Coordinates of C-alpha atoms in Angstrom, one line a residue:
X1 CA -0.2 -0.1 -0.1
X2 CA 1.6 3.3 -1.0
X3 CA 2.0 6.1 1.8
X4 CA 1.6 9.6 1.0
X5 CA 4.0 11.8 3.1
X6 CA 2.9 15.3 4.3
X7 CA 4.9 18.4 3.4
X8 CA 6.2 18.5 7.0
X9 CA 7.9 14.9 6.8
X10 CA 9.2 15.8 3.4
X11 CA 11.0 19.1 4.6
X12 CA 12.0 17.0 7.6
X13 CA 14.0 14.3 5.4
X14 CA 15.8 17.1 3.1
X15 CA 16.9 18.8 6.7
X16 CA 18.2 15.0 7.6
X17 CA 19.8 14.4 4.7
X18 CA 21.7 18.2 4.5
X19 CA 23.5 17.6 8.0
X20 CA 24.4 14.0 6.8
X21 CA 26.2 16.2 3.8
X22 CA 27.8 18.9 6.1
X23 CA 28.0 17.2 9.9
X24 CA 30.2 20.5 10.8
X25 CA 27.7 22.7 10.3
X26 CA 25.8 21.3 12.8
X27 CA 28.0 21.2 15.4
X28 CA 28.9 24.8 14.8
X29 CA 25.3 25.3 15.0
X30 CA 25.3 23.5 18.6
X31 CA 28.5 24.7 19.8
X32 CA 27.2 28.3 19.3
X33 CA 24.3 27.0 21.5
X34 CA 26.2 25.5 23.9
X35 CA 28.4 28.7 24.1
X36 CA 26.0 31.2 24.4
X37 CA 24.1 29.1 27.1
X38 CA 27.7 28.8 29.3
X39 CA 28.4 32.3 29.1
X40 CA 24.8 33.2 30.0
X41 CA 25.2 30.8 33.0
X42 CA 28.8 32.4 34.3
X43 CA 27.2 36.2 33.4
X44 CA 24.2 35.4 35.8
X45 CA 26.0 34.0 38.6
X46 CA 28.8 36.6 38.4
X47 CA 26.7 39.5 38.5
X48 CA 24.9 37.8 41.8
X49 CA 28.3 37.6 43.6
X50 CA 28.9 41.4 43.0
X51 CA 26.0 42.7 44.5
X52 CA 26.5 40.3 47.5
X53 CA 30.3 41.2 47.9
X54 CA 30.6 43.3 50.5
X55 CA 33.8 46.1 49.8
X56 CA 35.3 47.0 52.9
X57 CA 36.6 50.2 52.1
X58 CA 38.1 50.9 55.2
X59 CA 39.7 48.2 56.9
X60 CA 41.3 49.8 59.8
X61 CA 39.2 52.1 62.0
X62 CA 40.4 54.2 65.2
X63 CA 38.0 53.4 68.1
X64 CA 34.9 56.0 68.1
X65 CA 35.3 57.0 71.8
X66 CA 38.8 59.0 70.8
X67 CA 37.0 61.1 68.7
X68 CA 34.4 62.1 70.7
X69 CA 33.9 65.8 72.1
X70 CA 34.3 64.6 75.8
X71 CA 37.3 63.0 75.3
X72 CA 39.2 65.4 72.9
X73 CA 38.4 68.1 75.4
X74 CA 39.5 66.9 78.7
X75 CA 42.3 64.9 77.3
X76 CA 43.7 68.7 75.8
X77 CA 42.6 70.4 78.9
X78 CA 45.1 67.7 81.1
X79 CA 47.9 68.1 78.5
X80 CA 47.9 71.6 78.1
X81 CA 48.2 71.8 82.5
X82 CA 50.4 69.5 82.6
X83 CA 48.2 67.7 84.7
X84 CA 47.8 63.3 85.0
X85 CA 44.4 61.9 83.8
X86 CA 42.9 58.1 84.0
X87 CA 39.8 57.1 82.3
X88 CA 38.8 53.1 81.8
X89 CA 40.9 52.8 78.6
X90 CA 43.6 55.9 79.1
X91 CA 45.7 57.7 81.0
X92 CA 47.9 60.7 80.6
X93 CA 50.9 60.2 82.5
X94 CA 52.7 63.5 83.8
X95 CA 56.2 62.2 85.5
X96 CA 58.8 61.7 84.5
X97 CA 57.2 63.3 81.5
X98 CA 53.9 63.5 79.4
X99 CA 53.1 60.3 77.9
X100 CA 49.6 58.7 77.2
X101 CA 48.1 55.6 77.0
X102 CA 45.2 54.8 74.8
X103 CA 44.0 51.1 75.6
X104 CA 41.8 49.0 72.2
X105 CA 43.0 53.0 69.9
X106 CA 41.7 50.6 66.9
X107 CA 38.1 49.4 66.7
X108 CA 38.5 45.8 66.5
X109 CA 36.6 42.4 68.6
X110 CA 38.5 41.7 71.7
X111 CA 38.6 38.3 72.0
X112 CA 38.9 37.5 68.1
X113 CA 41.3 40.4 67.2
X114 CA 40.5 40.1 63.6
X115 CA 41.6 43.5 62.8
X116 CA 45.3 43.3 64.9
X117 CA 45.5 39.6 63.6
X118 CA 45.4 40.7 60.1
X119 CA 48.0 43.5 60.8
X120 CA 50.2 40.7 62.2
X121 CA 49.8 38.3 59.4
X122 CA 51.1 41.2 56.8
X123 CA 53.6 41.6 59.4
X124 CA 55.2 38.4 58.2
X125 CA 54.6 39.1 54.5
X126 CA 57.0 42.3 55.0
X127 CA 60.8 42.3 54.0
X128 CA 62.9 42.6 57.5
X129 CA 65.8 44.4 57.6
X130 CA 68.1 43.7 60.8
X131 CA 69.3 46.8 62.7
X132 CA 72.1 46.2 65.0
X133 CA 74.9 48.0 67.1
X134 CA 75.9 48.9 70.4
X135 CA 73.0 51.0 71.2
X136 CA 70.5 48.7 69.7
X137 CA 69.4 45.4 68.3
X138 CA 65.9 44.6 66.4
X139 CA 64.2 44.1 63.3
X140 CA 62.8 47.1 61.1
X141 CA 60.6 47.3 57.7
X142 CA 60.5 50.3 55.1
X143 CA 58.3 53.3 55.9
X144 CA 55.1 52.6 55.5
X145 CA 54.2 55.2 53.0
X146 CA 55.2 52.9 50.4
X147 CA 53.5 49.8 51.5
X148 CA 50.5 48.8 49.7
X149 CA 48.9 45.9 52.2
X150 CA 45.3 46.3 52.6
X151 CA 45.6 46.9 56.4
X152 CA 48.8 48.6 57.0
X153 CA 48.4 50.7 54.4
X154 CA 44.9 51.4 56.4
X155 CA 46.7 52.0 59.1
X156 CA 49.1 54.7 57.7
X157 CA 46.0 56.5 55.9
X158 CA 44.4 56.9 59.5
X159 CA 47.7 58.1 61.0
X160 CA 47.6 60.8 58.2
X161 CA 44.3 61.8 57.8
X162 CA 42.5 61.2 61.4
X163 CA 45.5 60.6 64.2
X164 CA 47.7 63.2 63.1
X165 CA 44.8 66.0 63.4
X166 CA 43.6 64.3 66.7
X167 CA 47.1 64.7 68.2
X168 CA 46.9 68.0 67.3
X169 CA 44.4 69.1 68.9
X170 CA 44.9 66.5 72.0
X171 CA 48.7 68.4 72.0
X172 CA 48.3 71.7 70.8
X173 CA 51.4 71.1 68.9
X174 CA 51.3 71.7 64.9
X175 CA 52.1 68.7 62.6
X176 CA 52.6 68.6 59.1
X177 CA 53.4 65.1 58.5
X178 CA 53.9 61.5 59.7
X179 CA 56.7 58.6 59.2
X180 CA 56.2 55.2 60.3
X181 CA 57.6 51.9 60.4
X182 CA 57.0 48.4 61.6
X183 CA 59.9 46.8 64.4
X184 CA 60.0 43.4 65.6
X185 CA 62.4 42.7 68.6
X186 CA 63.3 39.1 69.2
X187 CA 64.5 37.2 72.6
X188 CA 67.5 39.1 73.6
X189 CA 66.8 42.7 71.4
X190 CA 66.6 45.7 72.7
X191 CA 67.3 49.8 72.1
X192 CA 69.1 51.8 74.8
X193 CA 68.1 54.9 76.6
X194 CA 67.5 57.8 73.8
X195 CA 65.3 60.9 73.4
X196 CA 64.3 60.8 70.0
X197 CA 65.3 64.5 69.9
X198 CA 66.1 64.9 66.2
X199 CA 65.3 67.9 63.6
X200 CA 61.6 68.2 63.1
X201 CA 60.1 65.2 64.9
X202 CA 57.1 66.3 67.3
X203 CA 55.7 63.4 68.6
X204 CA 56.7 60.1 69.1
X205 CA 54.3 57.0 69.0
X206 CA 53.7 52.9 69.5
X207 CA 51.0 51.2 68.5
X208 CA 51.7 47.1 69.8
X209 CA 50.3 43.9 68.0
X210 CA 49.8 41.4 70.2
X211 CA 47.1 39.5 69.1
X212 CA 47.8 35.8 70.6
X213 CA 45.4 33.8 72.7
X214 CA 46.8 33.9 76.5
X215 CA 50.0 36.6 75.2
X216 CA 47.8 40.3 74.2
X217 CA 49.0 41.5 77.3
X218 CA 53.1 41.7 78.3
X219 CA 54.4 41.8 81.8
X220 CA 57.8 42.1 83.7
X221 CA 58.7 38.2 82.9
X222 CA 58.4 38.7 79.0
X223 CA 60.6 42.2 79.0
X224 CA 60.2 44.7 75.9
X225 CA 58.6 47.2 77.9
X226 CA 59.0 51.1 77.3
X227 CA 61.0 52.2 79.5
X228 CA 61.1 56.0 80.6
X229 CA 63.6 57.9 82.7
X230 CA 63.5 61.2 84.5
X231 CA 66.2 64.1 83.8
X232 CA 68.7 65.5 86.2
X233 CA 69.5 69.2 86.1
X234 CA 72.2 68.8 83.4
X235 CA 69.3 67.4 81.5
X236 CA 70.5 63.7 81.7
X237 CA 68.9 61.0 81.9
X238 CA 68.9 59.2 85.8
X239 CA 69.1 55.7 86.3
X240 CA 67.4 53.3 87.2
X241 CA 64.5 53.4 85.3
X242 CA 61.7 55.8 86.2
X243 CA 58.4 53.9 85.1
X244 CA 57.5 51.3 82.6
X245 CA 55.0 50.7 79.8
X246 CA 54.3 46.9 79.2
X247 CA 53.1 45.8 75.5
X248 CA 49.7 45.3 75.2
X249 CA 47.6 44.4 71.9
X250 CA 45.9 47.2 70.3
X251 CA 47.7 49.7 72.4
X252 CA 48.8 53.2 71.3
X253 CA 51.5 54.8 73.6
X254 CA 52.8 58.5 72.4
X255 CA 54.8 61.7 73.9
X256 CA 56.2 65.0 73.2
X257 CA 59.5 64.8 71.9
X258 CA 61.8 67.3 73.9
X259 CA 65.1 67.5 75.3
X260 CA 63.7 65.5 78.6
X261 CA 61.8 62.5 76.9
X262 CA 64.5 59.7 78.1
X263 CA 63.3 56.4 77.3
X264 CA 64.6 53.1 75.9
X265 CA 62.8 49.5 75.1
X266 CA 64.2 46.8 77.6
X267 CA 65.6 43.4 76.5
X268 CA 63.1 41.0 75.4
X269 CA 63.1 38.1 77.3
X270 CA 60.7 35.6 76.3
X271 CA 60.9 33.2 73.6
X272 CA 57.6 32.6 72.9
X273 CA 56.6 35.7 70.8
X274 CA 58.3 39.0 69.3
X275 CA 57.3 42.1 70.2
X276 CA 55.7 44.1 66.9
X277 CA 54.6 47.5 66.4
X278 CA 54.2 50.2 64.1
X279 CA 55.9 53.3 65.7
X280 CA 57.3 56.4 64.3
X281 CA 57.0 60.1 64.9
X282 CA 54.6 62.6 63.9
X283 CA 56.4 66.2 62.6
X284 CA 56.3 69.4 62.8
X285 CA 57.8 73.2 62.8
X286 CA 61.0 73.5 65.1
X287 CA 60.2 75.4 68.2
X288 CA 62.9 77.0 70.6
X289 CA 61.8 74.1 73.0
X290 CA 62.4 71.5 70.5
X291 CA 65.6 72.7 69.9
X292 CA 68.9 70.6 71.5
X293 CA 70.8 72.4 74.3
X294 CA 74.6 72.1 74.6
X295 CA 75.5 68.9 76.5
X296 CA 77.3 69.7 79.5
X297 CA 80.0 67.8 80.0
X298 CA 79.9 66.3 83.7
X299 CA 82.8 64.8 85.5
X300 CA 83.6 60.8 85.2
X301 CA 86.7 60.7 87.1
X302 CA 88.4 58.4 84.6
X303 CA 91.6 57.6 84.8
X304 CA 93.7 57.6 81.5
X305 CA 96.3 55.4 80.7
X306 CA 99.6 56.1 82.7
X307 CA 102.5 56.8 80.0
X308 CA 104.6 54.0 80.8
X309 CA 106.4 51.4 78.0
X310 CA 104.5 47.9 77.7
X311 CA 104.6 45.4 75.3
X312 CA 101.2 43.7 74.2
X313 CA 102.7 40.3 73.4
X314 CA 103.4 40.4 77.5
X315 CA 99.5 40.9 78.0
X316 CA 97.6 39.3 75.1
X317 CA 97.3 35.7 73.4
X318 CA 99.9 36.4 70.2
X319 CA 97.7 34.9 68.0
X320 CA 95.7 38.1 68.0
X321 CA 98.4 40.2 67.3
X322 CA 99.0 38.6 64.2
X323 CA 98.4 41.0 61.0
X324 CA 95.6 38.6 59.2
X325 CA 93.9 38.2 62.5
X326 CA 93.9 41.3 63.6
X327 CA 92.1 42.1 60.1
X328 CA 89.5 39.3 60.1
X329 CA 89.0 40.7 63.6
X330 CA 87.8 44.0 62.2
X331 CA 85.7 43.0 59.5
X332 CA 83.7 40.5 61.8
X333 CA 83.0 43.8 63.9
X334 CA 82.4 46.0 60.9
X335 CA 79.7 43.2 60.0
X336 CA 77.9 42.1 63.1
X337 CA 79.4 45.0 66.2
X338 CA 80.6 42.6 67.9
X339 CA 83.3 39.4 68.3
X340 CA 84.5 37.0 71.0
X341 CA 87.7 36.4 71.7
X342 CA 88.6 33.3 73.3
X343 CA 91.8 33.0 75.7
X344 CA 92.7 36.6 75.1
X345 CA 95.1 37.6 77.7
X346 CA 98.2 34.9 78.1
X347 CA 97.7 32.4 80.7
X348 CA 100.1 34.1 83.4
X349 CA 98.1 37.8 83.1
X350 CA 95.0 35.9 83.5
X351 CA 96.2 34.3 86.7
X352 CA 97.7 37.0 88.3
X353 CA 94.3 39.1 87.5
X354 CA 92.2 35.9 89.1
X355 CA 93.8 36.1 92.0
X356 CA 93.8 39.6 92.6
X357 CA 90.1 40.4 92.4
X358 CA 89.5 37.3 94.5
X359 CA 91.8 38.2 97.1
X360 CA 91.0 41.7 96.7
X361 CA 88.3 43.5 99.8
X362 CA 88.7 46.3 98.4
X363 CA 85.7 48.4 97.2
X364 CA 86.0 49.6 93.5
X365 CA 89.3 48.0 93.2
X366 CA 89.5 48.7 89.3
X367 CA 89.5 52.0 89.6
X368 CA 92.5 52.6 93.0
X369 CA 95.9 52.6 92.0
X370 CA 96.6 50.2 94.2
X371 CA 100.0 48.0 94.5
X372 CA 98.0 44.8 94.1
X373 CA 96.6 46.6 90.3
X374 CA 100.5 47.5 89.8
X375 CA 101.3 44.1 89.8
X376 CA 98.5 43.4 87.4
X377 CA 100.4 45.6 85.3
X378 CA 103.4 44.7 86.0
X379 CA 103.3 40.8 86.2
X380 CA 106.4 38.3 87.4
X381 CA 107.0 35.9 85.0

């Protein structure tokens, strides 16, 4: 029986024959269709993600309580009168010189410490340079003005745009710009006493980072304190230390740089964590009070060498008198700022000095011209 074909069936058959003759055309059409669907599928979620993404334009924010008018007015009045001030999270010390301590300086979760942890994480990504000589040993980074990391650059922006105007209002000191860097003190690191008085430095500041659980507040056993000294009538630091401020996470310390602002960083004694800080100065026009005074020479009762002929070979191990060895010692001192020389004295000299020190009962034997001391200078061989 003959089967009559409809026009629709005939058209389908012609389409199938065309596809068999040119299969690439069908593949292209399918591929184009799939690519279009894929692009549409990709575009739509991307649009949704962009809508849901939260852009934090200010990762670091100064604690709002330090921007409040009441705090600013009370603090500035106490500062101008050189009076001490104490609040729940802040204090202004008047001795041995004016020093302010602001706790919880940036807005952060006190338990999680998210922001300070992010700052600490970026510390680990920084390039550090060892600073080492007889006055100090610690690590330091480049100036933060050139750093592009999110949280560190955010902190620096706050220093320039918000903290500097705040400092100017609190202290009445005109300020023009800020310089800041990161510092890291490991066990054994320190910074000896100094006053920071240099060119246009007006206010010194230290911001502490210690976001680790169980180690957010340091104590005497950890070391690393900011140690303060009073000055005598000759404007020289008086020992021992007058006051100490120990590191604490999210704490800012600042003081006016002047001829009496003697301070140092005590040796870090803990091996658990490093002492991390962002520190620097707010700069401004120099006034007469900031100009360093001529140092007064104080009689230290120093006894100079006596004009007596002596042979170093009688005192010092001959190994250290060889030119090549002396040259190597000099290179090591220049490179590491220190050197250890074993068996430096001759054995005879060492025995005489040891016996003299052990048997002498005189106080300050090293500063007296005693017969025992003369015996050390002229040993019997």
